[in-house]
Amino acid sequence: MSIIERVISKLEKEVGNKAAKASGRSKSRIKSDKEQKPVAVPEFDRKPDNGPVLNAHLTDSTNTNYIDIDLDRLNHLGIVTPIQGKTQIAEQFRIIKRPLLTKAFAKKNNNLIMISSALQGEGKSFCSVNLAMSIASEMDHRVLLIDTDVARPSIPNLLGFQTQAGLMDILLGETNDVSDVLIKTNVEKLSLITVGTAHSHATELLASQTMALLLEELAQRYNDRIVIFDAPPILLTSEARVLAERMGQIVLVVEAERTTQQAVNHMISQFNSRANINLIYNKVRTFASGEYYGYYYS
């Protein structure tokens, strides 16, 4: 073999070796990247750090687990919002929430608060949303609002979004992960769970061991979370009475000039003597202009 041929052969070998090494490094990097790629874990499954916060929701606004609440629309409906100034109704719900928050962590499950009324149309859902919005403005608390009115869910209509999988779907075993149904909102400290799929045995589902375990998880896992349940009317369905047995605090909405004393007494008699019951006297006409405000009684 001539000198020229030897040189060419040597150069070809060197080029081939360099290409093989480069290919090896590339494969190694690809493999390493695959090995080191983090696995996406829903935040609900992560153990909280200092000051645990329930974040069983996604932050991507394009995801179905996020809704962008129209706060201007809520203002027009008379609902408290973070962009609202110091209004009469905002002040009323500051008064309403304070004793509830004071007692929320004084006793086991006191951070589970059920809101109901004797009959339909007394303003329980309106009060539920306002109370949740007011608590969401707190420095040290977050709030989870759960719609449990299976027959007539009102939270989606009030907040302006479509009903989706929710509480009933968890109890039916359609999903085992609360993060699948928990909804993040543009109000930073407010999360939601809808009632989900309607079911003829809603009372039995709410009385089930699955519900008991879910409530224990919601009540005990996070030390800054207030959970509000917008429940059906007490005198019209059995679901609210079943739910009340597992609540730490009960708030009953009484409509001024409509709910009779007999209805109020009958409603209160549905609870055991140990129940922590509070009343909101709603739609009180306080001025000649016809504006309505709620007052709190304990």
Coordinates of C-alpha atoms in Angstrom, one line a residue:
M1 CA 0.0 0.0 0.0
S2 CA 1.4 3.4 -0.9
I3 CA 2.0 6.2 1.6
I4 CA -0.9 8.2 0.2
E5 CA -3.3 5.2 0.5
R6 CA -2.1 4.6 4.1
V7 CA -2.8 8.3 5.0
I8 CA -6.3 8.2 3.5
S9 CA -7.0 4.9 5.4
K10 CA -5.8 6.5 8.6
L11 CA -8.0 9.6 8.1
E12 CA -11.0 7.5 7.4
K13 CA -10.6 5.5 10.6
E14 CA -10.2 8.7 12.7
V15 CA -13.3 10.3 11.2
G16 CA -15.3 7.0 11.8
N17 CA -14.1 6.9 15.4
K18 CA -15.1 10.5 16.1
A19 CA -18.6 9.9 14.6
A20 CA -19.1 6.8 16.7
K21 CA -18.1 8.7 19.9
A22 CA -20.4 11.6 19.1
S23 CA -23.2 9.2 18.4
G24 CA -22.6 7.5 21.7
R25 CA -22.6 10.8 23.6
S26 CA -25.8 11.8 22.0
K27 CA -27.5 8.5 22.9
S28 CA -26.2 8.8 26.4
R29 CA -27.6 12.3 26.7
I30 CA -31.0 11.2 25.4
K31 CA -31.0 8.3 27.8
S32 CA -30.0 10.5 30.7
D33 CA -32.7 13.1 29.8
K34 CA -35.3 10.3 29.8
E35 CA -34.1 9.0 33.1
Q36 CA -34.0 12.4 34.8
K37 CA -37.3 13.7 33.4
P38 CA -39.6 14.5 36.5
V39 CA -42.9 12.7 36.8
A40 CA -45.8 15.1 37.0
V41 CA -47.6 14.5 40.3
P42 CA -50.9 16.2 41.1
E43 CA -50.2 18.7 43.9
F44 CA -53.0 17.1 46.0
D45 CA -50.8 14.0 46.4
R46 CA -47.7 16.0 47.5
K47 CA -47.1 16.3 51.2
P48 CA -47.5 19.9 52.3
D49 CA -44.5 21.9 53.5
N50 CA -44.8 24.4 56.3
G51 CA -48.3 25.9 56.4
P52 CA -49.9 23.2 54.2
V53 CA -52.3 24.3 51.5
L54 CA -54.8 22.2 49.6
N55 CA -53.7 22.6 46.0
A56 CA -55.6 19.8 44.4
H57 CA -56.0 21.8 41.2
L58 CA -54.2 22.7 38.1
T59 CA -53.0 26.2 37.4
D60 CA -53.3 26.1 33.6
S61 CA -56.3 28.2 32.6
T62 CA -56.9 26.1 29.5
N63 CA -57.5 23.0 31.7
T64 CA -61.1 22.0 32.7
N65 CA -59.9 22.1 36.3
Y66 CA -59.7 25.9 36.1
I67 CA -62.4 28.5 35.7
D68 CA -62.1 32.3 35.3
I69 CA -64.9 33.8 37.3
D70 CA -66.3 37.0 35.9
L71 CA -65.9 39.3 39.0
D72 CA -67.7 42.3 37.4
R73 CA -70.7 40.1 36.9
L74 CA -70.6 39.0 40.5
N75 CA -70.5 42.6 41.6
H76 CA -73.7 43.3 39.7
L77 CA -75.3 40.3 41.4
G78 CA -74.4 41.7 44.8
I79 CA -71.7 39.1 45.6
V80 CA -68.5 40.0 47.5
T81 CA -65.4 40.0 45.3
P82 CA -61.7 40.9 45.8
I83 CA -61.9 43.8 43.4
Q84 CA -64.8 45.3 45.3
G85 CA -64.4 48.3 47.6
K86 CA -65.7 48.6 51.1
T87 CA -69.4 47.9 50.6
Q88 CA -72.3 47.3 53.0
I89 CA -72.6 43.6 52.0
A90 CA -68.9 43.1 52.3
E91 CA -69.0 44.4 55.8
Q92 CA -72.0 42.2 56.7
F93 CA -70.1 39.1 55.6
R94 CA -67.1 40.2 57.5
I95 CA -69.3 40.1 60.6
I96 CA -70.8 36.8 59.6
K97 CA -67.5 35.0 59.0
R98 CA -65.6 36.1 62.1
P99 CA -67.2 33.9 64.7
L100 CA -67.2 31.0 62.3
L101 CA -63.4 31.4 61.7
T102 CA -62.8 31.8 65.4
K103 CA -64.3 28.4 66.1
A104 CA -63.1 26.7 62.9
F105 CA -60.0 25.0 64.4
A106 CA -61.0 25.0 68.1
K107 CA -62.5 21.6 67.7
K108 CA -62.3 18.6 65.3
N109 CA -64.2 19.2 62.0
N110 CA -65.3 22.7 63.0
N111 CA -63.8 23.9 59.7
L112 CA -66.5 21.9 57.9
I113 CA -69.4 24.4 57.6
M114 CA -72.8 23.5 56.1
I115 CA -75.1 26.3 54.8
S116 CA -78.8 25.5 54.4
S117 CA -82.3 26.9 54.8
A118 CA -85.8 25.7 55.6
L119 CA -87.1 26.1 52.1
Q120 CA -86.0 26.8 48.6
G121 CA -85.3 30.4 47.5
E122 CA -84.2 31.9 50.9
G123 CA -80.8 32.8 49.6
K124 CA -78.6 29.9 51.0
S125 CA -76.5 29.6 47.8
F126 CA -76.1 33.4 47.6
C127 CA -74.9 33.4 51.2
S128 CA -72.6 30.3 50.6
V129 CA -70.8 32.1 47.7
N130 CA -70.6 35.4 49.6
L131 CA -69.2 33.7 52.7
A132 CA -66.7 31.7 50.6
M133 CA -65.6 34.9 48.7
S134 CA -65.2 36.8 52.0
I135 CA -63.1 34.0 53.6
A136 CA -61.0 33.9 50.4
S137 CA -59.8 37.4 51.3
E138 CA -58.4 36.3 54.6
M139 CA -54.6 36.3 55.1
D140 CA -54.4 33.0 56.9
H141 CA -57.2 30.9 55.4
R142 CA -58.2 29.2 52.1
V143 CA -61.7 28.1 51.3
L144 CA -63.1 25.1 49.4
L145 CA -66.8 25.6 48.3
I146 CA -68.6 22.3 47.7
D147 CA -72.1 22.2 46.1
T148 CA -74.1 19.3 47.6
D149 CA -77.6 20.3 46.4
V150 CA -78.1 17.4 44.1
A151 CA -81.7 18.3 43.0
R152 CA -81.0 22.0 42.3
P153 CA -77.3 22.9 42.2
S154 CA -76.8 26.6 42.1
I155 CA -73.1 27.3 42.4
P156 CA -72.3 26.8 38.7
N157 CA -75.1 29.2 37.7
L158 CA -74.0 31.8 40.2
L159 CA -70.3 31.7 39.3
G160 CA -71.0 31.3 35.6
F161 CA -69.6 27.9 34.6
Q162 CA -70.8 24.5 33.3
T163 CA -71.5 21.7 35.8
Q164 CA -68.8 18.9 35.6
A165 CA -67.7 15.8 37.5
G166 CA -67.8 16.4 41.2
L167 CA -68.7 15.1 44.6
M168 CA -71.2 12.4 43.5
D169 CA -68.7 11.0 41.0
I170 CA -66.2 10.5 43.9
L171 CA -68.8 8.8 46.0
L172 CA -69.9 6.6 43.1
G173 CA -66.3 5.5 42.5
E174 CA -66.0 7.1 39.1
T175 CA -62.8 8.8 40.3
N176 CA -60.7 8.1 43.3
D177 CA -58.7 11.3 43.2
V178 CA -60.1 14.6 44.6
S179 CA -57.7 16.5 42.3
D180 CA -59.7 15.2 39.3
V181 CA -62.8 17.2 40.4
L182 CA -61.3 20.1 42.4
I183 CA -61.5 23.3 40.4
K184 CA -59.0 26.2 40.7
T185 CA -60.3 29.7 40.2
N186 CA -58.9 33.1 39.4
V187 CA -59.7 34.0 43.0
E188 CA -56.4 32.8 44.5
K189 CA -57.6 31.3 47.7
L190 CA -61.0 29.9 46.4
S191 CA -61.4 26.4 45.1
L192 CA -64.6 24.6 44.1
I193 CA -66.2 21.1 43.8
T194 CA -69.5 20.8 42.0
V195 CA -72.2 18.3 43.0
G196 CA -71.4 16.2 39.9
T197 CA -73.7 13.5 38.5
A198 CA -77.2 13.5 39.9
H199 CA -78.1 10.3 41.6
S200 CA -81.4 8.9 43.0
H201 CA -79.5 7.6 46.1
A202 CA -77.8 10.8 47.0
T203 CA -78.8 10.5 50.7
E204 CA -77.2 7.1 51.0
L205 CA -74.1 8.2 49.2
L206 CA -73.7 11.2 51.6
A207 CA -74.2 8.8 54.5
S208 CA -71.6 6.3 53.2
Q209 CA -68.3 5.4 54.7
T210 CA -66.6 6.9 51.5
M211 CA -68.1 10.3 52.4
A212 CA -67.0 10.0 56.0
L213 CA -63.4 9.3 54.8
L214 CA -63.5 12.1 52.3
L215 CA -64.7 14.6 55.0
E216 CA -62.0 13.4 57.4
E217 CA -59.4 14.0 54.7
L218 CA -60.7 17.5 53.8
A219 CA -61.0 18.5 57.5
Q220 CA -57.8 17.2 58.9
R221 CA -55.1 17.2 56.2
Y222 CA -54.8 21.0 55.9
N223 CA -54.6 23.4 58.8
D224 CA -55.7 26.5 57.0
R225 CA -58.7 25.2 54.9
I226 CA -62.3 26.1 55.5
V227 CA -64.7 23.8 53.7
I228 CA -68.2 25.2 53.0
F229 CA -71.0 22.9 51.9
D230 CA -74.0 24.5 50.0
A231 CA -76.6 22.0 51.1
P232 CA -80.2 21.4 50.0
P233 CA -83.1 22.9 52.0
I234 CA -83.6 21.1 55.4
L235 CA -87.4 20.7 55.1
L236 CA -87.5 19.5 51.5
T237 CA -84.9 16.8 51.3
S238 CA -83.1 14.3 53.6
E239 CA -79.6 14.9 52.2
A240 CA -79.0 18.0 54.4
R241 CA -79.9 16.2 57.6
V242 CA -77.5 13.4 56.8
L243 CA -74.7 15.8 55.9
A244 CA -75.3 17.9 59.1
E245 CA -74.4 15.0 61.3
R246 CA -70.8 15.2 60.1
M247 CA -70.4 19.0 60.1
G248 CA -68.6 21.0 62.7
Q249 CA -70.8 24.2 62.2
I250 CA -74.2 24.7 60.7
V251 CA -75.4 28.0 59.2
L252 CA -79.1 28.3 58.5
V253 CA -80.4 31.1 56.2
V254 CA -83.8 32.6 57.2
E255 CA -85.5 34.9 54.8
A256 CA -87.0 38.0 56.4
E257 CA -90.8 38.5 56.0
R258 CA -91.1 35.0 54.4
T259 CA -89.8 32.2 56.6
T260 CA -92.3 31.6 59.4
Q261 CA -91.4 31.0 63.0
Q262 CA -92.9 27.6 62.8
A263 CA -90.7 26.7 59.8
V264 CA -87.6 28.0 61.7
N265 CA -88.5 25.9 64.8
H266 CA -89.2 22.8 62.7
M267 CA -85.9 23.3 60.8
I268 CA -83.8 23.6 64.0
S269 CA -85.6 20.6 65.6
Q270 CA -84.0 18.4 62.8
F271 CA -80.6 18.7 64.5
N272 CA -79.3 17.1 67.7
S273 CA -78.8 19.2 70.8
R274 CA -75.0 19.2 70.3
A275 CA -75.2 20.9 66.9
N276 CA -73.4 24.2 66.5
I277 CA -76.1 26.2 64.8
N278 CA -75.9 29.8 63.6
L279 CA -78.5 31.9 61.7
I280 CA -78.3 34.4 58.9
Y281 CA -81.4 36.7 58.8
N282 CA -81.3 37.4 55.1
K283 CA -83.0 40.0 52.8
V284 CA -83.7 42.5 55.7
R285 CA -85.1 45.7 54.3
T286 CA -83.1 48.4 56.2
F287 CA -83.6 51.5 54.0
A288 CA -86.5 53.0 52.2
S289 CA -84.5 52.5 49.0
G290 CA -85.3 48.8 49.2
E291 CA -81.8 47.5 49.5
Y292 CA -81.4 44.2 51.4
Y293 CA -78.7 43.1 53.8
G294 CA -78.1 40.1 55.9
Y295 CA -77.5 39.9 59.6
Y296 CA -75.9 37.3 61.7
Y297 CA -77.2 35.6 64.8
S298 CA -75.6 32.7 66.8

